[in-house]
Amino acid sequence: MIPVNGDPSVANKKRYPTVTRISPFIQEDLNSAMHRLLRMFYWNNVTILCDDADDHLALFVPMCTALHDSLRLTYNISSSRFYVNASNADDLQHYLEEAKSISRVILLIGHGSRIRPIMLGAAKAGMTNGEYVYIAVELYPSRKQLGTLQWYTDNKDGQDEAAKTAFRSLLKVSLRPTERTTEYLNFMDRLKNRATNYGYFFGPDEALNPFALSYYYAAAIWFQVMNETVSKGNNLQDGVALSRLIRGRTYDVMGHTVAINWNGDRDAQWIISQTDPSTGDFRVRIESAPLLTTHCAQLK
């Protein structure tokens, strides 16, 4: 049982048939969710702009490459990819003009702080008038690692209103946030107190990294399956039987539903958000990737 992505080769179930993955998502989950969103609106031609600045986890370039290749080779969607520097206005405008000549759908991969200058650049290029749609990936809010995708800066550069307007052309794809159940909040209080013993101090509103939380999920699921096995008098050393017992069911962990499919993978849960035209706050429009086919009208 693996609680994080790790080596991608481990996802090969023919080679590792007893592996169960508890991580919130793998790259193919994102590829599939993006494909569903694109197909629902008959968007068959996209441009990916990738900014690898502030990539502390070395995540964005592999994500760009994998998404670009998957859309082209697996899902037969025409995809072009450019690496941009959002801090360089000339570089940004050059690639926005390139994107403008290729497609009307632009995917943005990068640190959350890099999305705002890209959207301001798009507004300057006349590309936020309703003809173009932008889709940014923010796996989860994390100022320290992934950045936070937001248009406001307390108007430090005098462009907050322009950014707010530009963000109306943006869709945000994220992992579904962890539900703040009573059990979860109590767990977080204990965790925050214990983390100080190791020199880590959570911020006032800092949530637990969903990948870190998956370690707890993995332990809870494993202990439940072990108890079930022992109670039935079965062999704890039968890895094949244990693996089969884990799959094709859901688990309640701290009031959260964790679903493991028959392939031994945790089902990824996604949300699609748009900004409210009046407040500029992101509002969830679609609750998870499987619901794209039934709720796409909410995005119109």
PDB file of C-alpha atoms in Angstrom:
ATOM      1  CA  MET A   1       0.000   0.000   0.000  1.00  0.00           C
ATOM      2  CA  ILE A   2       1.512   3.297  -1.091  1.00  0.00           C
ATOM      3  CA  PRO A   3       0.153   6.615   0.267  1.00  0.00           C
ATOM      4  CA  VAL A   4       1.975   8.856  -2.257  1.00  0.00           C
ATOM      5  CA  ASN A   5       2.704   8.659  -5.978  1.00  0.00           C
ATOM      6  CA  GLY A   6       6.336   7.510  -5.737  1.00  0.00           C
ATOM      7  CA  ASP A   7       7.854   5.766  -8.725  1.00  0.00           C
ATOM      8  CA  PRO A   8       5.319   5.908 -11.614  1.00  0.00           C
ATOM      9  CA  SER A   9       6.268   2.351 -12.606  1.00  0.00           C
ATOM     10  CA  VAL A  10       4.590   1.073  -9.420  1.00  0.00           C
ATOM     11  CA  ALA A  11       1.257   2.019 -11.009  1.00  0.00           C
ATOM     12  CA  ASN A  12       1.776  -0.864 -13.436  1.00  0.00           C
ATOM     13  CA  LYS A  13      -0.636  -3.398 -11.954  1.00  0.00           C
ATOM     14  CA  LYS A  14       0.508  -6.177 -14.264  1.00  0.00           C
ATOM     15  CA  ARG A  15       3.951  -5.913 -12.738  1.00  0.00           C
ATOM     16  CA  TYR A  16       2.800  -5.066  -9.197  1.00  0.00           C
ATOM     17  CA  PRO A  17      -0.655  -6.685  -8.937  1.00  0.00           C
ATOM     18  CA  THR A  18      -0.991  -6.402  -5.146  1.00  0.00           C
ATOM     19  CA  VAL A  19      -0.124  -2.701  -4.851  1.00  0.00           C
ATOM     20  CA  THR A  20      -2.890  -0.429  -3.568  1.00  0.00           C
ATOM     21  CA  ARG A  21      -2.490   3.330  -4.101  1.00  0.00           C
ATOM     22  CA  ILE A  22      -3.966   5.726  -1.532  1.00  0.00           C
ATOM     23  CA  SER A  23      -2.456   8.967  -2.874  1.00  0.00           C
ATOM     24  CA  PRO A  24      -5.031  11.683  -3.757  1.00  0.00           C
ATOM     25  CA  PHE A  25      -4.243  11.426  -7.457  1.00  0.00           C
ATOM     26  CA  ILE A  26      -1.746  10.312 -10.051  1.00  0.00           C
ATOM     27  CA  GLN A  27      -0.926  12.171 -13.238  1.00  0.00           C
ATOM     28  CA  GLU A  28      -3.265  10.029 -15.318  1.00  0.00           C
ATOM     29  CA  ASP A  29      -6.168  11.072 -13.064  1.00  0.00           C
ATOM     30  CA  LEU A  30      -5.479  14.718 -13.920  1.00  0.00           C
ATOM     31  CA  ASN A  31      -5.070  13.875 -17.605  1.00  0.00           C
ATOM     32  CA  SER A  32      -8.409  12.078 -17.616  1.00  0.00           C
ATOM     33  CA  ALA A  33     -10.242  14.850 -15.746  1.00  0.00           C
ATOM     34  CA  MET A  34      -8.850  17.472 -18.121  1.00  0.00           C
ATOM     35  CA  HIS A  35      -9.849  15.366 -21.117  1.00  0.00           C
ATOM     36  CA  ARG A  36     -13.417  15.056 -19.835  1.00  0.00           C
ATOM     37  CA  LEU A  37     -13.685  18.806 -19.347  1.00  0.00           C
ATOM     38  CA  LEU A  38     -12.317  19.565 -22.806  1.00  0.00           C
ATOM     39  CA  ARG A  39     -14.514  17.020 -24.568  1.00  0.00           C
ATOM     40  CA  MET A  40     -17.645  18.204 -22.818  1.00  0.00           C
ATOM     41  CA  PHE A  41     -17.346  21.580 -24.545  1.00  0.00           C
ATOM     42  CA  TYR A  42     -15.978  20.090 -27.778  1.00  0.00           C
ATOM     43  CA  TRP A  43     -12.626  21.788 -27.209  1.00  0.00           C
ATOM     44  CA  ASN A  44     -10.272  19.804 -29.422  1.00  0.00           C
ATOM     45  CA  ASN A  45      -7.359  22.217 -29.725  1.00  0.00           C
ATOM     46  CA  VAL A  46      -5.452  23.548 -26.712  1.00  0.00           C
ATOM     47  CA  THR A  47      -2.266  25.397 -25.848  1.00  0.00           C
ATOM     48  CA  ILE A  48      -0.387  24.673 -22.627  1.00  0.00           C
ATOM     49  CA  LEU A  49       1.649  27.489 -21.066  1.00  0.00           C
ATOM     50  CA  CYS A  50       4.046  26.160 -18.461  1.00  0.00           C
ATOM     51  CA  ASP A  51       5.961  28.386 -16.035  1.00  0.00           C
ATOM     52  CA  ASP A  52       8.488  26.461 -13.946  1.00  0.00           C
ATOM     53  CA  ALA A  53       9.575  29.369 -11.714  1.00  0.00           C
ATOM     54  CA  ASP A  54       9.309  28.741  -7.957  1.00  0.00           C
ATOM     55  CA  ASP A  55       8.825  25.037  -8.659  1.00  0.00           C
ATOM     56  CA  HIS A  56      10.075  23.868  -5.272  1.00  0.00           C
ATOM     57  CA  LEU A  57       8.698  20.356  -5.780  1.00  0.00           C
ATOM     58  CA  ALA A  58       9.995  19.962  -9.368  1.00  0.00           C
ATOM     59  CA  LEU A  59       6.391  19.240 -10.307  1.00  0.00           C
ATOM     60  CA  PHE A  60       5.298  21.598 -13.063  1.00  0.00           C
ATOM     61  CA  VAL A  61       7.550  20.536 -15.953  1.00  0.00           C
ATOM     62  CA  PRO A  62       6.746  16.802 -15.583  1.00  0.00           C
ATOM     63  CA  MET A  63       3.065  17.697 -15.229  1.00  0.00           C
ATOM     64  CA  CYS A  64       3.182  19.801 -18.405  1.00  0.00           C
ATOM     65  CA  THR A  65       4.968  17.086 -20.340  1.00  0.00           C
ATOM     66  CA  ALA A  66       2.671  14.297 -19.204  1.00  0.00           C
ATOM     67  CA  LEU A  67      -0.514  16.311 -19.818  1.00  0.00           C
ATOM     68  CA  HIS A  68       0.677  17.457 -23.251  1.00  0.00           C
ATOM     69  CA  ASP A  69       1.615  13.921 -24.311  1.00  0.00           C
ATOM     70  CA  SER A  70      -1.549  12.354 -22.917  1.00  0.00           C
ATOM     71  CA  LEU A  71      -3.890  14.808 -24.618  1.00  0.00           C
ATOM     72  CA  ARG A  72      -2.168  14.262 -27.964  1.00  0.00           C
ATOM     73  CA  LEU A  73      -1.393  10.565 -27.891  1.00  0.00           C
ATOM     74  CA  THR A  74      -4.118   9.066 -25.711  1.00  0.00           C
ATOM     75  CA  TYR A  75      -7.081  11.380 -26.181  1.00  0.00           C
ATOM     76  CA  ASN A  76      -6.416  12.680 -29.704  1.00  0.00           C
ATOM     77  CA  ILE A  77      -6.648  16.336 -28.732  1.00  0.00           C
ATOM     78  CA  SER A  78      -4.387  18.766 -30.584  1.00  0.00           C
ATOM     79  CA  SER A  79      -1.999  20.242 -28.009  1.00  0.00           C
ATOM     80  CA  SER A  80       0.811  22.778 -28.257  1.00  0.00           C
ATOM     81  CA  ARG A  81       3.154  23.494 -25.356  1.00  0.00           C
ATOM     82  CA  PHE A  82       5.317  26.505 -24.508  1.00  0.00           C
ATOM     83  CA  TYR A  83       7.508  27.319 -21.533  1.00  0.00           C
ATOM     84  CA  VAL A  84       7.021  30.916 -20.430  1.00  0.00           C
ATOM     85  CA  ASN A  85       8.468  33.299 -17.895  1.00  0.00           C
ATOM     86  CA  ALA A  86       5.578  35.272 -16.426  1.00  0.00           C
ATOM     87  CA  SER A  87       8.034  37.757 -14.902  1.00  0.00           C
ATOM     88  CA  ASN A  88       9.292  38.760 -18.340  1.00  0.00           C
ATOM     89  CA  ALA A  89       6.588  40.823 -20.047  1.00  0.00           C
ATOM     90  CA  ASP A  90       8.104  40.481 -23.532  1.00  0.00           C
ATOM     91  CA  ASP A  91       8.529  36.716 -23.192  1.00  0.00           C
ATOM     92  CA  LEU A  92       4.978  36.352 -21.903  1.00  0.00           C
ATOM     93  CA  GLN A  93       3.455  38.466 -24.673  1.00  0.00           C
ATOM     94  CA  HIS A  94       5.383  36.499 -27.301  1.00  0.00           C
ATOM     95  CA  TYR A  95       3.944  33.175 -26.176  1.00  0.00           C
ATOM     96  CA  LEU A  96       0.471  34.570 -25.660  1.00  0.00           C
ATOM     97  CA  GLU A  97       0.538  35.716 -29.284  1.00  0.00           C
ATOM     98  CA  GLU A  98       1.707  32.222 -30.265  1.00  0.00           C
ATOM     99  CA  ALA A  99      -1.184  30.703 -28.310  1.00  0.00           C
ATOM    100  CA  LYS A 100      -3.598  33.206 -29.851  1.00  0.00           C
ATOM    101  CA  SER A 101      -2.743  31.986 -33.330  1.00  0.00           C
ATOM    102  CA  ILE A 102      -3.226  28.324 -32.405  1.00  0.00           C
ATOM    103  CA  SER A 103      -6.243  27.843 -30.141  1.00  0.00           C
ATOM    104  CA  ARG A 104      -8.896  29.447 -27.990  1.00  0.00           C
ATOM    105  CA  VAL A 105      -8.342  27.181 -24.967  1.00  0.00           C
ATOM    106  CA  ILE A 106      -5.202  27.778 -22.898  1.00  0.00           C
ATOM    107  CA  LEU A 107      -4.086  25.540 -20.033  1.00  0.00           C
ATOM    108  CA  LEU A 108      -1.884  27.142 -17.375  1.00  0.00           C
ATOM    109  CA  ILE A 109       0.547  25.064 -15.320  1.00  0.00           C
ATOM    110  CA  GLY A 110       2.738  26.780 -12.748  1.00  0.00           C
ATOM    111  CA  HIS A 111       3.109  28.182  -9.257  1.00  0.00           C
ATOM    112  CA  GLY A 112      -0.066  29.921  -8.096  1.00  0.00           C
ATOM    113  CA  SER A 113       1.691  33.289  -7.965  1.00  0.00           C
ATOM    114  CA  ARG A 114       2.503  33.047 -11.686  1.00  0.00           C
ATOM    115  CA  ILE A 115      -1.093  32.800 -12.901  1.00  0.00           C
ATOM    116  CA  ARG A 116      -2.028  36.412 -12.113  1.00  0.00           C
ATOM    117  CA  PRO A 117       0.683  37.986 -14.331  1.00  0.00           C
ATOM    118  CA  ILE A 118      -0.247  35.580 -17.121  1.00  0.00           C
ATOM    119  CA  MET A 119      -3.889  36.637 -16.919  1.00  0.00           C
ATOM    120  CA  LEU A 120      -2.910  40.319 -16.831  1.00  0.00           C
ATOM    121  CA  GLY A 121      -0.746  39.712 -19.896  1.00  0.00           C
ATOM    122  CA  ALA A 122      -3.687  38.039 -21.593  1.00  0.00           C
ATOM    123  CA  ALA A 123      -5.867  41.062 -20.837  1.00  0.00           C
ATOM    124  CA  LYS A 124      -3.212  43.349 -22.337  1.00  0.00           C
ATOM    125  CA  ALA A 125      -3.188  41.173 -25.465  1.00  0.00           C
ATOM    126  CA  GLY A 126      -6.978  41.477 -25.801  1.00  0.00           C
ATOM    127  CA  MET A 127      -7.472  37.825 -24.904  1.00  0.00           C
ATOM    128  CA  THR A 128      -9.968  38.122 -22.020  1.00  0.00           C
ATOM    129  CA  ASN A 129     -12.937  39.332 -24.061  1.00  0.00           C
ATOM    130  CA  GLY A 130     -14.834  36.028 -23.974  1.00  0.00           C
ATOM    131  CA  GLU A 131     -13.178  34.447 -27.007  1.00  0.00           C
ATOM    132  CA  TYR A 132     -10.613  32.569 -24.930  1.00  0.00           C
ATOM    133  CA  VAL A 133     -10.906  30.302 -21.919  1.00  0.00           C
ATOM    134  CA  TYR A 134      -8.080  29.617 -19.484  1.00  0.00           C
ATOM    135  CA  ILE A 135      -7.827  26.535 -17.288  1.00  0.00           C
ATOM    136  CA  ALA A 136      -5.363  26.606 -14.396  1.00  0.00           C
ATOM    137  CA  VAL A 137      -4.374  23.697 -12.185  1.00  0.00           C
ATOM    138  CA  GLU A 138      -4.128  24.349  -8.455  1.00  0.00           C
ATOM    139  CA  LEU A 139      -3.890  20.933  -6.812  1.00  0.00           C
ATOM    140  CA  TYR A 140      -4.457  22.420  -3.371  1.00  0.00           C
ATOM    141  CA  PRO A 141      -3.808  25.802  -1.682  1.00  0.00           C
ATOM    142  CA  SER A 142      -0.220  25.910  -0.440  1.00  0.00           C
ATOM    143  CA  ARG A 143       1.560  29.244  -0.219  1.00  0.00           C
ATOM    144  CA  LYS A 144       4.859  27.569   0.648  1.00  0.00           C
ATOM    145  CA  GLN A 145       4.962  24.891  -2.071  1.00  0.00           C
ATOM    146  CA  LEU A 146       2.428  25.356  -4.864  1.00  0.00           C
ATOM    147  CA  GLY A 147       1.345  28.927  -4.297  1.00  0.00           C
ATOM    148  CA  THR A 148      -2.195  30.269  -4.075  1.00  0.00           C
ATOM    149  CA  LEU A 149      -4.118  31.160  -7.190  1.00  0.00           C
ATOM    150  CA  GLN A 150      -5.648  34.596  -6.574  1.00  0.00           C
ATOM    151  CA  TRP A 151      -6.173  37.895  -8.389  1.00  0.00           C
ATOM    152  CA  TYR A 152      -5.958  40.287  -5.422  1.00  0.00           C
ATOM    153  CA  THR A 153      -2.765  41.656  -3.892  1.00  0.00           C
ATOM    154  CA  ASP A 154      -4.215  44.461  -1.772  1.00  0.00           C
ATOM    155  CA  ASN A 155      -3.755  46.476  -4.979  1.00  0.00           C
ATOM    156  CA  LYS A 156       0.007  46.646  -4.499  1.00  0.00           C
ATOM    157  CA  ASP A 157       0.511  47.155  -8.231  1.00  0.00           C
ATOM    158  CA  GLY A 158      -2.728  49.022  -8.878  1.00  0.00           C
ATOM    159  CA  GLN A 159      -4.015  46.216 -11.125  1.00  0.00           C
ATOM    160  CA  ASP A 160      -6.343  44.275  -8.869  1.00  0.00           C
ATOM    161  CA  GLU A 161      -9.492  45.346 -10.738  1.00  0.00           C
ATOM    162  CA  ALA A 162      -7.932  44.430 -14.085  1.00  0.00           C
ATOM    163  CA  ALA A 163      -6.847  41.081 -12.670  1.00  0.00           C
ATOM    164  CA  LYS A 164     -10.308  40.467 -11.202  1.00  0.00           C
ATOM    165  CA  THR A 165     -11.879  41.053 -14.611  1.00  0.00           C
ATOM    166  CA  ALA A 166      -9.312  38.849 -16.361  1.00  0.00           C
ATOM    167  CA  PHE A 167      -9.937  36.008 -13.899  1.00  0.00           C
ATOM    168  CA  ARG A 168     -13.533  35.813 -15.118  1.00  0.00           C
ATOM    169  CA  SER A 169     -12.099  33.956 -18.137  1.00  0.00           C
ATOM    170  CA  LEU A 170     -10.417  31.396 -15.884  1.00  0.00           C
ATOM    171  CA  LEU A 171     -11.465  27.949 -14.685  1.00  0.00           C
ATOM    172  CA  LYS A 172      -9.593  26.369 -11.785  1.00  0.00           C
ATOM    173  CA  VAL A 173      -9.104  22.597 -11.503  1.00  0.00           C
ATOM    174  CA  SER A 174      -8.286  21.397  -7.987  1.00  0.00           C
ATOM    175  CA  LEU A 175      -8.394  18.357  -5.778  1.00  0.00           C
ATOM    176  CA  ARG A 176     -11.549  18.347  -3.716  1.00  0.00           C
ATOM    177  CA  PRO A 177     -10.744  19.968  -0.326  1.00  0.00           C
ATOM    178  CA  THR A 178     -10.750  17.793   2.762  1.00  0.00           C
ATOM    179  CA  GLU A 179     -14.066  18.062   4.576  1.00  0.00           C
ATOM    180  CA  ARG A 180     -13.575  19.661   7.972  1.00  0.00           C
ATOM    181  CA  THR A 181     -15.419  17.098  10.079  1.00  0.00           C
ATOM    182  CA  THR A 182     -15.236  17.101  13.879  1.00  0.00           C
ATOM    183  CA  GLU A 183     -12.940  14.073  13.793  1.00  0.00           C
ATOM    184  CA  TYR A 184     -10.665  15.763  11.294  1.00  0.00           C
ATOM    185  CA  LEU A 185     -10.475  19.012  13.273  1.00  0.00           C
ATOM    186  CA  ASN A 186      -9.593  17.111  16.451  1.00  0.00           C
ATOM    187  CA  PHE A 187      -6.952  15.187  14.535  1.00  0.00           C
ATOM    188  CA  MET A 188      -5.501  18.439  13.170  1.00  0.00           C
ATOM    189  CA  ASP A 189      -5.292  19.943  16.670  1.00  0.00           C
ATOM    190  CA  ARG A 190      -3.307  16.956  17.884  1.00  0.00           C
ATOM    191  CA  LEU A 191      -1.126  16.970  14.791  1.00  0.00           C
ATOM    192  CA  LYS A 192      -0.316  20.689  15.029  1.00  0.00           C
ATOM    193  CA  ASN A 193       0.681  20.325  18.659  1.00  0.00           C
ATOM    194  CA  ARG A 194       2.896  17.339  17.935  1.00  0.00           C
ATOM    195  CA  ALA A 195       4.473  18.960  14.849  1.00  0.00           C
ATOM    196  CA  THR A 196       6.086  21.612  17.035  1.00  0.00           C
ATOM    197  CA  ASN A 197       8.214  18.872  18.613  1.00  0.00           C
ATOM    198  CA  TYR A 198       9.845  18.467  15.205  1.00  0.00           C
ATOM    199  CA  GLY A 199      10.313  22.170  14.511  1.00  0.00           C
ATOM    200  CA  TYR A 200       7.325  22.578  12.170  1.00  0.00           C
ATOM    201  CA  PHE A 201       4.703  25.234  12.886  1.00  0.00           C
ATOM    202  CA  PHE A 202       1.453  25.339  10.929  1.00  0.00           C
ATOM    203  CA  GLY A 203       0.181  28.704   9.742  1.00  0.00           C
ATOM    204  CA  PRO A 204      -3.108  30.054  11.179  1.00  0.00           C
ATOM    205  CA  ASP A 205      -5.244  28.775   8.274  1.00  0.00           C
ATOM    206  CA  GLU A 206      -2.869  26.136   6.927  1.00  0.00           C
ATOM    207  CA  ALA A 207      -4.563  22.868   6.026  1.00  0.00           C
ATOM    208  CA  LEU A 208      -2.863  19.515   6.024  1.00  0.00           C
ATOM    209  CA  ASN A 209      -1.255  18.567   2.730  1.00  0.00           C
ATOM    210  CA  PRO A 210      -3.608  15.951   1.172  1.00  0.00           C
ATOM    211  CA  PHE A 211      -0.626  13.780   0.298  1.00  0.00           C
ATOM    212  CA  ALA A 212       0.488  13.789   3.935  1.00  0.00           C
ATOM    213  CA  LEU A 213      -3.077  13.006   5.012  1.00  0.00           C
ATOM    214  CA  SER A 214      -3.047   9.964   2.728  1.00  0.00           C
ATOM    215  CA  TYR A 215      -0.495   8.349   5.065  1.00  0.00           C
ATOM    216  CA  TYR A 216      -3.106   8.393   7.818  1.00  0.00           C
ATOM    217  CA  TYR A 217      -5.755   7.073   5.427  1.00  0.00           C
ATOM    218  CA  ALA A 218      -3.437   4.232   4.412  1.00  0.00           C
ATOM    219  CA  ALA A 219      -2.768   3.238   8.022  1.00  0.00           C
ATOM    220  CA  ALA A 220      -6.475   3.403   8.954  1.00  0.00           C
ATOM    221  CA  ILE A 221      -7.524   1.302   5.949  1.00  0.00           C
ATOM    222  CA  TRP A 222      -4.744  -1.209   6.534  1.00  0.00           C
ATOM    223  CA  PHE A 223      -5.668  -1.688  10.193  1.00  0.00           C
ATOM    224  CA  GLN A 224      -9.340  -2.143   9.293  1.00  0.00           C
ATOM    225  CA  VAL A 225      -8.532  -4.808   6.721  1.00  0.00           C
ATOM    226  CA  MET A 226      -6.168  -6.564   9.107  1.00  0.00           C
ATOM    227  CA  ASN A 227      -8.864  -6.658  11.815  1.00  0.00           C
ATOM    228  CA  GLU A 228     -11.387  -8.061   9.349  1.00  0.00           C
ATOM    229  CA  THR A 229      -8.904 -10.716   8.265  1.00  0.00           C
ATOM    230  CA  VAL A 230      -8.068 -11.767  11.822  1.00  0.00           C
ATOM    231  CA  SER A 231     -11.738 -11.816  12.891  1.00  0.00           C
ATOM    232  CA  LYS A 232     -12.464 -14.282  10.065  1.00  0.00           C
ATOM    233  CA  GLY A 233      -9.503 -16.474  10.980  1.00  0.00           C
ATOM    234  CA  ASN A 234      -7.736 -15.811   7.674  1.00  0.00           C
ATOM    235  CA  ASN A 235      -4.003 -15.561   7.007  1.00  0.00           C
ATOM    236  CA  LEU A 236      -2.403 -12.137   7.470  1.00  0.00           C
ATOM    237  CA  GLN A 237       0.553 -13.291   5.370  1.00  0.00           C
ATOM    238  CA  ASP A 238      -1.618 -13.862   2.278  1.00  0.00           C
ATOM    239  CA  GLY A 239      -0.829 -10.632   0.436  1.00  0.00           C
ATOM    240  CA  VAL A 240      -3.010 -11.482  -2.557  1.00  0.00           C
ATOM    241  CA  ALA A 241      -6.078 -12.051  -0.391  1.00  0.00           C
ATOM    242  CA  LEU A 242      -5.434  -8.866   1.591  1.00  0.00           C
ATOM    243  CA  SER A 243      -5.077  -6.867  -1.615  1.00  0.00           C
ATOM    244  CA  ARG A 244      -8.375  -8.215  -2.943  1.00  0.00           C
ATOM    245  CA  LEU A 245     -10.114  -7.428   0.334  1.00  0.00           C
ATOM    246  CA  ILE A 246      -9.037  -3.777   0.148  1.00  0.00           C
ATOM    247  CA  ARG A 247     -10.376  -3.188  -3.357  1.00  0.00           C
ATOM    248  CA  GLY A 248     -13.784  -2.284  -4.713  1.00  0.00           C
ATOM    249  CA  ARG A 249     -15.106  -0.627  -1.549  1.00  0.00           C
ATOM    250  CA  THR A 250     -15.272   2.616   0.393  1.00  0.00           C
ATOM    251  CA  TYR A 251     -13.883   3.443   3.820  1.00  0.00           C
ATOM    252  CA  ASP A 252     -14.933   5.985   6.410  1.00  0.00           C
ATOM    253  CA  VAL A 253     -11.856   7.678   7.859  1.00  0.00           C
ATOM    254  CA  MET A 254     -12.493  10.656  10.157  1.00  0.00           C
ATOM    255  CA  GLY A 255     -15.836  11.187   8.463  1.00  0.00           C
ATOM    256  CA  HIS A 256     -14.228  11.179   4.996  1.00  0.00           C
ATOM    257  CA  THR A 257     -15.182   8.686   2.320  1.00  0.00           C
ATOM    258  CA  VAL A 258     -12.130   7.087   0.715  1.00  0.00           C
ATOM    259  CA  ALA A 259     -13.024   4.961  -2.318  1.00  0.00           C
ATOM    260  CA  ILE A 260     -10.656   2.281  -3.623  1.00  0.00           C
ATOM    261  CA  ASN A 261     -11.606   0.945  -7.042  1.00  0.00           C
ATOM    262  CA  TRP A 262     -11.225  -2.612  -8.301  1.00  0.00           C
ATOM    263  CA  ASN A 263      -7.875  -1.751  -9.836  1.00  0.00           C
ATOM    264  CA  GLY A 264      -6.477  -0.914  -6.416  1.00  0.00           C
ATOM    265  CA  ASP A 265      -6.392   2.860  -6.914  1.00  0.00           C
ATOM    266  CA  ARG A 266      -8.032   5.549  -4.854  1.00  0.00           C
ATOM    267  CA  ASP A 267     -10.643   7.411  -6.872  1.00  0.00           C
ATOM    268  CA  ALA A 268      -9.499  10.992  -7.414  1.00  0.00           C
ATOM    269  CA  GLN A 269     -12.018  13.708  -6.560  1.00  0.00           C
ATOM    270  CA  TRP A 270     -11.801  16.993  -8.477  1.00  0.00           C
ATOM    271  CA  ILE A 271     -13.600  20.303  -8.353  1.00  0.00           C
ATOM    272  CA  ILE A 272     -13.936  22.918 -11.094  1.00  0.00           C
ATOM    273  CA  SER A 273     -14.260  26.511  -9.903  1.00  0.00           C
ATOM    274  CA  GLN A 274     -14.985  29.917 -11.438  1.00  0.00           C
ATOM    275  CA  THR A 275     -14.819  33.373  -9.913  1.00  0.00           C
ATOM    276  CA  ASP A 276     -18.029  35.105  -8.936  1.00  0.00           C
ATOM    277  CA  PRO A 277     -18.361  38.168 -11.214  1.00  0.00           C
ATOM    278  CA  SER A 278     -19.295  40.475  -8.342  1.00  0.00           C
ATOM    279  CA  THR A 279     -17.037  39.342  -5.499  1.00  0.00           C
ATOM    280  CA  GLY A 280     -14.212  37.687  -7.431  1.00  0.00           C
ATOM    281  CA  ASP A 281     -14.301  34.702  -5.064  1.00  0.00           C
ATOM    282  CA  PHE A 282     -13.890  31.250  -6.540  1.00  0.00           C
ATOM    283  CA  ARG A 283     -17.117  29.245  -6.469  1.00  0.00           C
ATOM    284  CA  VAL A 284     -17.291  25.498  -7.026  1.00  0.00           C
ATOM    285  CA  ARG A 285     -19.272  24.619 -10.146  1.00  0.00           C
ATOM    286  CA  ILE A 286     -18.527  20.906 -10.462  1.00  0.00           C
ATOM    287  CA  GLU A 287     -17.888  18.630  -7.508  1.00  0.00           C
ATOM    288  CA  SER A 288     -15.812  15.864  -9.085  1.00  0.00           C
ATOM    289  CA  ALA A 289     -14.518  14.612 -12.429  1.00  0.00           C
ATOM    290  CA  PRO A 290     -17.172  11.883 -12.853  1.00  0.00           C
ATOM    291  CA  LEU A 291     -19.845  14.599 -12.646  1.00  0.00           C
ATOM    292  CA  LEU A 292     -18.487  16.569 -15.597  1.00  0.00           C
ATOM    293  CA  THR A 293     -20.962  14.945 -17.955  1.00  0.00           C
ATOM    294  CA  THR A 294     -23.999  15.920 -15.878  1.00  0.00           C
ATOM    295  CA  HIS A 295     -23.093  19.338 -14.549  1.00  0.00           C
ATOM    296  CA  CYS A 296     -21.207  21.005 -17.371  1.00  0.00           C
ATOM    297  CA  ALA A 297     -24.076  23.441 -17.967  1.00  0.00           C
ATOM    298  CA  GLN A 298     -23.221  25.128 -14.666  1.00  0.00           C
ATOM    299  CA  LEU A 299     -20.055  26.504 -16.256  1.00  0.00           C
ATOM    300  CA  LYS A 300     -21.909  28.356 -18.981  1.00  0.00           C
TER     301      LYS A 300
END
